[in-house]
PDB file of C-alpha atoms in Angstrom:
ATOM      1  CA  MET A  60     110.655 107.032 117.305  1.00 61.00           C
ATOM      2  CA  SER A  61     110.392 110.794 116.723  1.00 71.00           C
ATOM      3  CA  VAL A  62     109.958 112.498 113.358  1.00 74.00           C
ATOM      4  CA  GLN A  63     113.560 113.645 113.400  1.00 77.00           C
ATOM      5  CA  ALA A  64     114.738 110.112 114.101  1.00 77.00           C
ATOM      6  CA  HIS A  65     112.625 108.844 111.180  1.00 74.00           C
ATOM      7  CA  LEU A  66     114.183 111.449 108.889  1.00 82.00           C
ATOM      8  CA  GLN A  67     117.677 110.527 110.025  1.00 84.00           C
ATOM      9  CA  GLU A  68     116.942 106.849 109.463  1.00 84.00           C
ATOM     10  CA  ALA A  69     115.523 107.582 105.997  1.00 85.00           C
ATOM     11  CA  HIS A  70     118.584 109.691 105.128  1.00 87.00           C
ATOM     12  CA  LYS A  71     120.899 106.890 106.219  1.00 89.00           C
ATOM     13  CA  ARG A  72     119.011 104.250 104.214  1.00 88.00           C
ATOM     14  CA  LEU A  73     118.802 106.448 101.109  1.00 91.00           C
ATOM     15  CA  LEU A  74     122.510 107.235 101.295  1.00 92.00           C
ATOM     16  CA  ARG A  75     123.437 103.560 101.489  1.00 90.00           C
ATOM     17  CA  ALA A  76     121.078 102.729  98.607  1.00 89.00           C
ATOM     18  CA  ALA A  77     122.549 105.570  96.513  1.00 91.00           C
ATOM     19  CA  VAL A  78     126.088 104.340  97.139  1.00 93.00           C
ATOM     20  CA  GLY A  79     125.018 100.833  96.126  1.00 91.00           C
ATOM     21  CA  LEU A  80     123.384 102.156  92.940  1.00 91.00           C
ATOM     22  CA  LEU A  81     126.505 104.135  92.105  1.00 93.00           C
ATOM     23  CA  ILE A  82     128.740 101.086  92.525  1.00 94.00           C
ATOM     24  CA  GLY A  83     126.315  98.999  90.488  1.00 91.00           C
ATOM     25  CA  ALA A  84     126.272 101.659  87.742  1.00 92.00           C
ATOM     26  CA  VAL A  85     130.079 101.598  87.565  1.00 94.00           C
ATOM     27  CA  ILE A  86     130.012  97.824  87.178  1.00 94.00           C
ATOM     28  CA  GLY A  87     127.220  98.193  84.620  1.00 91.00           C
ATOM     29  CA  TYR A  88     129.321 100.613  82.585  1.00 93.00           C
ATOM     30  CA  VAL A  89     132.203  98.158  82.557  1.00 94.00           C
ATOM     31  CA  LEU A  90     129.853  95.353  81.430  1.00 92.00           C
ATOM     32  CA  SER A  91     127.848  97.463  78.966  1.00 91.00           C
ATOM     33  CA  ASP A  92     129.780  96.283  75.906  1.00 91.00           C
ATOM     34  CA  GLN A  93     129.282  92.631  76.851  1.00 92.00           C
ATOM     35  CA  VAL A  94     125.548  93.236  77.420  1.00 90.00           C
ATOM     36  CA  LEU A  95     125.276  94.982  74.047  1.00 90.00           C
ATOM     37  CA  ASN A  96     126.979  92.039  72.367  1.00 91.00           C
ATOM     38  CA  ILE A  97     124.364  89.721  73.864  1.00 89.00           C
ATOM     39  CA  LEU A  98     121.567  92.006  72.661  1.00 89.00           C
ATOM     40  CA  ARG A  99     123.136  92.217  69.211  1.00 89.00           C
ATOM     41  CA  ALA A 100     123.492  88.433  68.811  1.00 88.00           C
ATOM     42  CA  PRO A 101     119.963  87.801  67.420  1.00 87.00           C
ATOM     43  CA  ILE A 102     120.458  90.589  64.879  1.00 87.00           C
ATOM     44  CA  GLU A 103     123.746  89.083  63.734  1.00 87.00           C
ATOM     45  CA  ALA A 104     122.040  85.701  63.351  1.00 83.00           C
ATOM     46  CA  LEU A 105     119.299  87.361  61.331  1.00 82.00           C
ATOM     47  CA  ALA A 106     121.875  89.107  59.127  1.00 82.00           C
ATOM     48  CA  GLU A 107     123.087  85.742  57.860  1.00 82.00           C
ATOM     49  CA  SER A 108     119.907  85.351  55.797  1.00 78.00           C
ATOM     50  CA  ARG A 109     119.003  88.989  55.072  1.00 79.00           C
ATOM     51  CA  ASN A 110     120.177  92.565  55.509  1.00 83.00           C
ATOM     52  CA  ALA A 111     119.743  93.351  59.214  1.00 82.00           C
ATOM     53  CA  SER A 112     121.482  95.865  61.447  1.00 85.00           C
ATOM     54  CA  LEU A 113     121.151  97.858  64.650  1.00 86.00           C
ATOM     55  CA  ASN A 114     120.599 101.501  63.805  1.00 89.00           C
ATOM     56  CA  TYR A 115     121.427 104.681  65.762  1.00 90.00           C
ATOM     57  CA  ASP A 116     119.036 107.397  64.662  1.00 85.00           C
ATOM     58  CA  SER A 117     120.879 110.371  66.149  1.00 87.00           C
ATOM     59  CA  VAL A 118     124.374 111.541  67.012  1.00 89.00           C
ATOM     60  CA  SER A 119     123.909 110.815  70.727  1.00 90.00           C
ATOM     61  CA  ALA A 120     121.929 107.567  70.279  1.00 90.00           C
ATOM     62  CA  ALA A 121     124.956 105.304  70.884  1.00 90.00           C
ATOM     63  CA  PHE A 122     125.789 107.182  74.085  1.00 92.00           C
ATOM     64  CA  ASP A 123     122.137 107.096  75.190  1.00 91.00           C
ATOM     65  CA  LEU A 124     121.986 103.333  74.663  1.00 91.00           C
ATOM     66  CA  LYS A 125     125.189 102.845  76.655  1.00 92.00           C
ATOM     67  CA  MET A 126     123.761 104.889  79.522  1.00 92.00           C
ATOM     68  CA  LYS A 127     120.512 102.889  79.448  1.00 91.00           C
ATOM     69  CA  ILE A 128     122.430  99.635  79.651  1.00 91.00           C
ATOM     70  CA  THR A 129     124.614 101.068  82.426  1.00 93.00           C
ATOM     71  CA  LEU A 130     121.664 102.209  84.545  1.00 91.00           C
ATOM     72  CA  PHE A 131     119.598  99.073  83.998  1.00 89.00           C
ATOM     73  CA  THR A 132     122.535  96.795  84.803  1.00 89.00           C
ATOM     74  CA  GLY A 133     123.463  98.922  87.812  1.00 89.00           C
ATOM     75  CA  VAL A 134     119.935  98.769  89.228  1.00 88.00           C
ATOM     76  CA  ALA A 135     119.825  94.997  88.692  1.00 86.00           C
ATOM     77  CA  ILE A 136     123.221  94.382  90.306  1.00 87.00           C
ATOM     78  CA  SER A 137     122.566  96.623  93.319  1.00 88.00           C
ATOM     79  CA  SER A 138     118.957  95.460  93.811  1.00 83.00           C
ATOM     80  CA  PRO A 139     119.737  93.249  96.849  1.00 82.00           C
ATOM     81  CA  LEU A 140     121.217  96.251  98.655  1.00 86.00           C
ATOM     82  CA  TRP A 141     118.559  98.900  97.956  1.00 84.00           C
ATOM     83  CA  LEU A 142     115.724  96.414  98.446  1.00 81.00           C
ATOM     84  CA  TYR A 143     117.168  95.511 101.840  1.00 82.00           C
ATOM     85  CA  GLN A 144     117.464  99.200 102.784  1.00 85.00           C
ATOM     86  CA  ALA A 145     113.799  99.784 101.929  1.00 81.00           C
ATOM     87  CA  PHE A 146     112.796  96.643 103.819  1.00 79.00           C
ATOM     88  CA  ALA A 147     114.871  97.601 106.872  1.00 79.00           C
ATOM     89  CA  PHE A 148     113.350 101.098 106.969  1.00 80.00           C
ATOM     90  CA  PHE A 149     109.702  99.961 107.035  1.00 78.00           C
ATOM     91  CA  LEU A 150     110.247  96.839 109.172  1.00 77.00           C
ATOM     92  CA  PRO A 151     110.274  98.511 112.632  1.00 76.00           C
ATOM     93  CA  GLY A 152     106.818 100.014 112.017  1.00 74.00           C
ATOM     94  CA  LEU A 153     105.153  96.653 111.376  1.00 73.00           C
ATOM     95  CA  ASN A 154     103.602  94.311 113.904  1.00 79.00           C
ATOM     96  CA  ARG A 155     104.641  90.695 114.302  1.00 81.00           C
ATOM     97  CA  ARG A 156     102.181  89.270 111.759  1.00 79.00           C
ATOM     98  CA  GLU A 157     102.934  91.997 109.195  1.00 74.00           C
ATOM     99  CA  LYS A 158     106.659  91.356 109.600  1.00 79.00           C
ATOM    100  CA  GLN A 159     106.132  87.655 108.916  1.00 80.00           C
ATOM    101  CA  TYR A 160     104.070  88.349 105.793  1.00 77.00           C
ATOM    102  CA  THR A 161     106.489  90.983 104.495  1.00 78.00           C
ATOM    103  CA  LEU A 162     109.554  88.858 105.120  1.00 81.00           C
ATOM    104  CA  GLY A 163     107.952  85.803 103.518  1.00 82.00           C
ATOM    105  CA  PHE A 164     106.866  87.829 100.491  1.00 81.00           C
ATOM    106  CA  PHE A 165     110.338  89.359 100.129  1.00 81.00           C
ATOM    107  CA  LEU A 166     112.184  86.043 100.411  1.00 84.00           C
ATOM    108  CA  ALA A 167     109.853  84.387  97.891  1.00 84.00           C
ATOM    109  CA  ALA A 168     109.386  87.222  95.394  1.00 83.00           C
ATOM    110  CA  VAL A 169     113.009  88.230  94.841  1.00 84.00           C
ATOM    111  CA  PRO A 170     114.346  84.784  93.761  1.00 87.00           C
ATOM    112  CA  LEU A 171     111.282  84.191  91.588  1.00 86.00           C
ATOM    113  CA  PHE A 172     111.659  87.579  89.913  1.00 86.00           C
ATOM    114  CA  VAL A 173     115.325  86.886  89.202  1.00 85.00           C
ATOM    115  CA  ALA A 174     114.440  83.458  87.791  1.00 86.00           C
ATOM    116  CA  GLY A 175     111.728  85.007  85.597  1.00 85.00           C
ATOM    117  CA  CYS A 176     114.044  87.711  84.264  1.00 85.00           C
ATOM    118  CA  THR A 177     116.673  85.091  83.493  1.00 86.00           C
ATOM    119  CA  THR A 178     114.082  83.036  81.605  1.00 84.00           C
ATOM    120  CA  GLY A 179     113.006  86.091  79.620  1.00 83.00           C
ATOM    121  CA  PHE A 180     116.613  86.931  78.804  1.00 85.00           C
ATOM    122  CA  LEU A 181     117.153  83.413  77.464  1.00 84.00           C
ATOM    123  CA  LEU A 182     113.982  83.519  75.371  1.00 80.00           C
ATOM    124  CA  PHE A 183     114.279  86.942  73.749  1.00 83.00           C
ATOM    125  CA  PRO A 184     116.641  85.886  70.894  1.00 84.00           C
ATOM    126  CA  HIS A 185     114.024  83.426  69.608  1.00 79.00           C
ATOM    127  CA  ILE A 186     111.316  86.086  69.800  1.00 78.00           C
ATOM    128  CA  VAL A 187     113.401  88.665  67.910  1.00 81.00           C
ATOM    129  CA  GLU A 188     114.284  86.116  65.254  1.00 78.00           C
ATOM    130  CA  LEU A 189     110.669  85.131  64.693  1.00 74.00           C
ATOM    131  CA  LEU A 190     109.153  88.631  64.714  1.00 75.00           C
ATOM    132  CA  ALA A 191     111.799  90.008  62.390  1.00 76.00           C
ATOM    133  CA  GLY A 192     111.410  86.920  60.200  1.00 72.00           C
ATOM    134  CA  PHE A 193     107.989  88.075  59.008  1.00 74.00           C
ATOM    135  CA  GLY A 194     109.744  90.492  56.680  1.00 70.00           C
ATOM    136  CA  SER A 195     110.679  89.455  53.177  1.00 72.00           C
ATOM    137  CA  ALA A 196     114.222  88.340  52.379  1.00 70.00           C
ATOM    138  CA  GLU A 197     114.455  91.206  49.889  1.00 74.00           C
ATOM    139  CA  ASP A 198     113.723  93.776  52.603  1.00 75.00           C
ATOM    140  CA  SER A 199     116.150  95.260  55.088  1.00 79.00           C
ATOM    141  CA  THR A 200     115.570  94.939  58.831  1.00 81.00           C
ATOM    142  CA  VAL A 201     116.822  98.139  60.438  1.00 84.00           C
ATOM    143  CA  LEU A 202     116.228  98.163  64.186  1.00 86.00           C
ATOM    144  CA  VAL A 203     116.404 101.436  66.106  1.00 88.00           C
ATOM    145  CA  ALA A 204     118.739 100.802  69.031  1.00 89.00           C
ATOM    146  CA  SER A 205     116.685 102.576  71.728  1.00 87.00           C
ATOM    147  CA  TYR A 206     113.404 100.901  70.758  1.00 87.00           C
ATOM    148  CA  TYR A 207     115.113  97.534  70.463  1.00 88.00           C
ATOM    149  CA  PHE A 208     116.591  97.814  73.959  1.00 89.00           C
ATOM    150  CA  ASP A 209     113.231  98.909  75.396  1.00 86.00           C
ATOM    151  CA  PHE A 210     111.526  95.930  73.734  1.00 84.00           C
ATOM    152  CA  VAL A 211     113.976  93.438  75.201  1.00 87.00           C
ATOM    153  CA  MET A 212     113.853  94.955  78.694  1.00 86.00           C
ATOM    154  CA  LYS A 213     110.027  95.075  78.714  1.00 82.00           C
ATOM    155  CA  LEU A 214     109.954  91.417  77.701  1.00 81.00           C
ATOM    156  CA  VAL A 215     112.426  90.442  80.428  1.00 84.00           C
ATOM    157  CA  LEU A 216     110.501  92.388  83.077  1.00 83.00           C
ATOM    158  CA  ALA A 217     107.157  90.953  81.909  1.00 80.00           C
ATOM    159  CA  VAL A 218     108.387  87.385  82.361  1.00 83.00           C
ATOM    160  CA  GLY A 219     109.889  88.307  85.726  1.00 84.00           C
ATOM    161  CA  VAL A 220     106.550  89.741  86.897  1.00 82.00           C
ATOM    162  CA  ALA A 221     104.748  86.612  85.641  1.00 83.00           C
ATOM    163  CA  PHE A 222     106.916  84.508  87.942  1.00 85.00           C
ATOM    164  CA  VAL A 223     106.073  86.753  90.915  1.00 85.00           C
ATOM    165  CA  LEU A 224     102.276  86.814  90.387  1.00 85.00           C
ATOM    166  CA  PRO A 225     101.709  83.533  92.327  1.00 87.00           C
ATOM    167  CA  VAL A 226     103.335  85.158  95.354  1.00 86.00           C
ATOM    168  CA  PHE A 227     100.819  88.016  95.104  1.00 84.00           C
ATOM    169  CA  VAL A 228      98.027  85.414  94.967  1.00 85.00           C
ATOM    170  CA  VAL A 229      99.269  83.873  98.226  1.00 86.00           C
ATOM    171  CA  LEU A 230      99.601  87.316  99.804  1.00 81.00           C
ATOM    172  CA  LEU A 231      96.009  88.223  98.861  1.00 82.00           C
ATOM    173  CA  ASN A 232      94.878  84.954 100.413  1.00 84.00           C
ATOM    174  CA  PHE A 233      96.804  85.526 103.637  1.00 81.00           C
ATOM    175  CA  ILE A 234      95.253  88.963 104.148  1.00 76.00           C
ATOM    176  CA  GLY A 235      91.776  87.532 103.556  1.00 78.00           C
ATOM    177  CA  ILE A 236      90.924  88.967 100.123  1.00 80.00           C
ATOM    178  CA  LEU A 237      91.191  85.880  97.890  1.00 81.00           C
ATOM    179  CA  PRO A 238      89.972  82.510  99.272  1.00 86.00           C
ATOM    180  CA  GLY A 239      91.791  79.378  98.237  1.00 83.00           C
ATOM    181  CA  VAL A 240      88.585  77.797  96.932  1.00 87.00           C
ATOM    182  CA  THR A 241      88.178  80.709  94.494  1.00 87.00           C
ATOM    183  CA  ILE A 242      91.718  80.168  93.213  1.00 84.00           C
ATOM    184  CA  LEU A 243      91.069  76.452  92.749  1.00 84.00           C
ATOM    185  CA  ARG A 244      87.768  77.006  90.941  1.00 87.00           C
ATOM    186  CA  SER A 245      89.451  79.433  88.527  1.00 85.00           C
ATOM    187  CA  TRP A 246      92.064  76.934  87.350  1.00 86.00           C
ATOM    188  CA  ARG A 247      90.694  76.839  83.787  1.00 88.00           C
ATOM    189  CA  ILE A 248      90.916  80.606  83.423  1.00 89.00           C
ATOM    190  CA  VAL A 249      94.391  80.607  84.967  1.00 86.00           C
ATOM    191  CA  ILE A 250      95.731  77.931  82.621  1.00 88.00           C
ATOM    192  CA  ILE A 251      94.243  79.607  79.537  1.00 89.00           C
ATOM    193  CA  SER A 252      95.696  82.962  80.621  1.00 86.00           C
ATOM    194  CA  ILE A 253      99.117  81.411  81.173  1.00 84.00           C
ATOM    195  CA  LEU A 254      99.062  79.723  77.759  1.00 85.00           C
ATOM    196  CA  VAL A 255      98.017  82.953  76.036  1.00 84.00           C
ATOM    197  CA  PHE A 256     100.709  84.922  77.852  1.00 78.00           C
ATOM    198  CA  SER A 257     103.325  82.291  77.025  1.00 77.00           C
ATOM    199  CA  ALA A 258     102.289  82.267  73.362  1.00 76.00           C
ATOM    200  CA  LEU A 259     102.582  86.058  73.181  1.00 73.00           C
ATOM    201  CA  ALA A 260     105.842  86.205  75.115  1.00 67.00           C
ATOM    202  CA  THR A 261     107.443  83.365  73.152  1.00 63.00           C
ATOM    203  CA  PRO A 262     106.042  83.527  69.593  1.00 56.00           C
ATOM    204  CA  SER A 263     108.559  81.004  68.394  1.00 54.00           C
ATOM    205  CA  ALA A 264     107.950  78.464  65.673  1.00 54.00           C
ATOM    206  CA  ASP A 265     109.104  75.865  68.184  1.00 57.00           C
ATOM    207  CA  ILE A 266     106.127  75.204  70.466  1.00 72.00           C
ATOM    208  CA  MET A 267     108.489  73.895  73.141  1.00 68.00           C
ATOM    209  CA  SER A 268     109.550  77.483  73.882  1.00 68.00           C
ATOM    210  CA  MET A 269     105.980  78.288  74.896  1.00 76.00           C
ATOM    211  CA  PHE A 270     105.731  75.247  77.163  1.00 78.00           C
ATOM    212  CA  LEU A 271     109.126  75.985  78.706  1.00 73.00           C
ATOM    213  CA  LEU A 272     107.580  79.200  80.021  1.00 77.00           C
ATOM    214  CA  ALA A 273     104.035  77.939  80.638  1.00 83.00           C
ATOM    215  CA  ILE A 274     104.984  74.847  82.670  1.00 85.00           C
ATOM    216  CA  PRO A 275     106.949  76.585  85.472  1.00 84.00           C
ATOM    217  CA  VAL A 276     104.388  79.424  85.760  1.00 85.00           C
ATOM    218  CA  THR A 277     101.551  76.876  85.955  1.00 88.00           C
ATOM    219  CA  GLY A 278     103.460  74.931  88.585  1.00 88.00           C
ATOM    220  CA  LEU A 279     103.970  78.098  90.628  1.00 86.00           C
ATOM    221  CA  PHE A 280     100.235  78.875  90.511  1.00 88.00           C
ATOM    222  CA  ALA A 281      99.452  75.297  91.569  1.00 89.00           C
ATOM    223  CA  ILE A 282     101.787  75.669  94.550  1.00 89.00           C
ATOM    224  CA  ALA A 283     100.166  79.020  95.379  1.00 87.00           C
ATOM    225  CA  ALA A 284      96.692  77.441  95.281  1.00 88.00           C
ATOM    226  CA  GLY A 285      97.842  74.608  97.551  1.00 90.00           C
ATOM    227  CA  ILE A 286      99.344  77.043 100.077  1.00 88.00           C
ATOM    228  CA  ALA A 287      96.146  79.119 100.024  1.00 87.00           C
ATOM    229  CA  LEU A 288      93.958  76.067 100.642  1.00 89.00           C
ATOM    230  CA  LEU A 289      96.126  74.910 103.536  1.00 90.00           C
ATOM    231  CA  HIS A 290      96.072  78.382 105.013  1.00 85.00           C
ATOM    232  CA  ASP A 291      92.267  78.598 104.771  1.00 86.00           C
ATOM    233  CA  ARG A 292      91.927  75.170 106.373  1.00 88.00           C
ATOM    234  CA  ARG A 293      94.164  76.198 109.248  1.00 87.00           C
ATOM    235  CA  ILE A 294      92.185  79.427 109.753  1.00 84.00           C
ATOM    236  CA  THR A 295      88.897  77.498 109.721  1.00 85.00           C
ATOM    237  CA  ARG A 296      90.190  74.956 112.259  1.00 84.00           C
ATOM    238  CA  HIS A 297      91.479  77.749 114.487  1.00 79.00           C
ATOM    239  CA  ALA A 298      88.145  79.607 114.300  1.00 78.00           C
ATOM    240  CA  SER A 299      86.182  76.491 115.211  1.00 78.00           C
ATOM    241  CA  THR A 300      88.467  75.929 118.195  1.00 78.00           C
ATOM    242  CA  ILE A 301      87.821  79.457 119.435  1.00 73.00           C
ATOM    243  CA  GLU A 302      84.060  79.063 119.032  1.00 65.00           C
ATOM    244  CA  ASP A 303      84.063  75.710 120.877  1.00 59.00           C
ATOM    245  CA  PRO A 304      86.917  75.669 123.437  1.00 56.00           C
ATOM    246  CA  SER A 305      85.754  72.346 124.891  1.00 54.00           C
ATOM    247  CA  SER A 306      86.610  70.578 121.613  1.00 49.00           C
ATOM    248  CA  THR A 307      90.277  70.652 122.552  1.00 48.00           C
ATOM    249  CA  THR A 308      89.624  68.420 125.546  1.00 48.00           C
ATOM    250  CA  GLY A 309      87.391  65.979 123.728  1.00 46.00           C
ATOM    251  CA  ILE A 310      84.315  66.911 125.875  1.00 46.00           C
ATOM    252  CA  SER A 311      81.201  68.296 124.233  1.00 47.00           C
ATOM    253  CA  ARG A 312      79.270  71.284 125.519  1.00 41.00           C
ATOM    254  CA  THR A 313      76.362  69.066 126.579  1.00 44.00           C
ATOM    255  CA  GLU A 314      78.698  66.890 128.614  1.00 43.00           C
ATOM    256  CA  VAL A 315      80.206  69.912 130.298  1.00 41.00           C
ATOM    257  CA  LEU A 316      76.759  71.233 131.242  1.00 41.00           C
ATOM    258  CA  ASP A 317      75.564  67.810 132.440  1.00 46.00           C
ATOM    259  CA  GLY A 318      78.687  67.241 134.471  1.00 46.00           C
ATOM    260  CA  GLY A 319      80.143  64.468 132.341  1.00 46.00           C
ATOM    261  CA  SER A 320      79.166  61.661 130.030  1.00 44.00           C
ATOM    262  CA  GLY A 321      79.425  58.691 132.398  1.00 44.00           C
ATOM    263  CA  SER A 322      76.271  56.662 133.049  1.00 45.00           C
ATOM    264  CA  ASP A 323      77.032  56.404 136.770  1.00 46.00           C
ATOM    265  CA  ARG A 324      76.767  60.170 137.227  1.00 48.00           C
ATOM    266  CA  PRO A 325      73.266  61.278 138.403  1.00 48.00           C
ATOM    267  CA  PRO A 326      71.278  63.647 136.225  1.00 49.00           C
ATOM    268  CA  ARG A 327      71.667  67.345 136.889  1.00 46.00           C
ATOM    269  CA  ASP A 328      68.058  67.832 138.048  1.00 46.00           C
ATOM    270  CA  LEU A 329      68.423  65.128 140.741  1.00 42.00           C
ATOM    271  CA  VAL A 330      71.573  66.732 142.048  1.00 43.00           C
ATOM    272  CA  ASN A 331      69.867  70.091 142.266  1.00 47.00           C
ATOM    273  CA  SER A 332      66.927  68.597 144.132  1.00 44.00           C
TER     274      SER A 332
END
C-alpha cells in the first residue's frame, strides 16, 4: 500500500472515530445529569450526619463539570467504535502471529477493563464515605466539584487497569520477555501487591470490600500464570521436536544411524565390510 493510500485509510478511520465520539458525546450530554446524581449520592449520604456539599468554586465550574462528564461518558460509550477503527488500521501491517497476539489481547483486555471500571464505580461511594468520615462531625465537608470528579474517575480507571494487568503479563510471556516460571515464583510479591492495592483502593471499614476487589484480581493473575506456563511448555516441546526430528517417529538417533533397533539386523560395520 502506498503512502497516499495509507493517508486515505487513516483519514477514513479518523473520520469514523470522530463521528462515533460526537454521537457518544451527545448521548453523554443527555445522561450527564443522571451521572452527576450518581456521583452526588455519597455526598448526600454523608450530609445526613454532618454538613456536606458539592461546591463550585467559579462561575463556570458547573458548566466545566458538565462538559467533563459529557466527554468522559462519550469516550466510554463510543470506545468500541474508535478502538475498532484503530485496530482495523494497524491490522493489515501485521504478520499472522502478530495478528493473533493483537486480536487475543484486544478481545481479552476490553471486557476486563470494562469489568474493572464497573467494579471501581460500584466501590467509590464507600471510599468517599470513609475518607470524608475522618473529619469531625462539627466540621463541614465542602468538596470542590472538579477535584471530586477527577478523584472518582482516577479511581475507576485505576481499578480498570488493575483488571487488565494480567493480560499484559500474558502478552509479555508470549513475546518471550517474562517466563512463566518467573511469574509463578513471584506469587508472594504479587499477592502482597494486590492486597496493598485493594486496601488503598477500597479503604472501607468493611474488610469485605477489599477482598471483593482482591479476589478477582488474584484469580486473574493465577489464570495468567497458568496460561504462561502452558505456553512455555508448548514452546519447549516444540523446540525439542525441532532439535530431534526423529523423536516424532519414536526412533532414536542411534537407531537411525545403526539402521534400526532389531536384534536380527547385522551391525553397521559388518554390512560395510
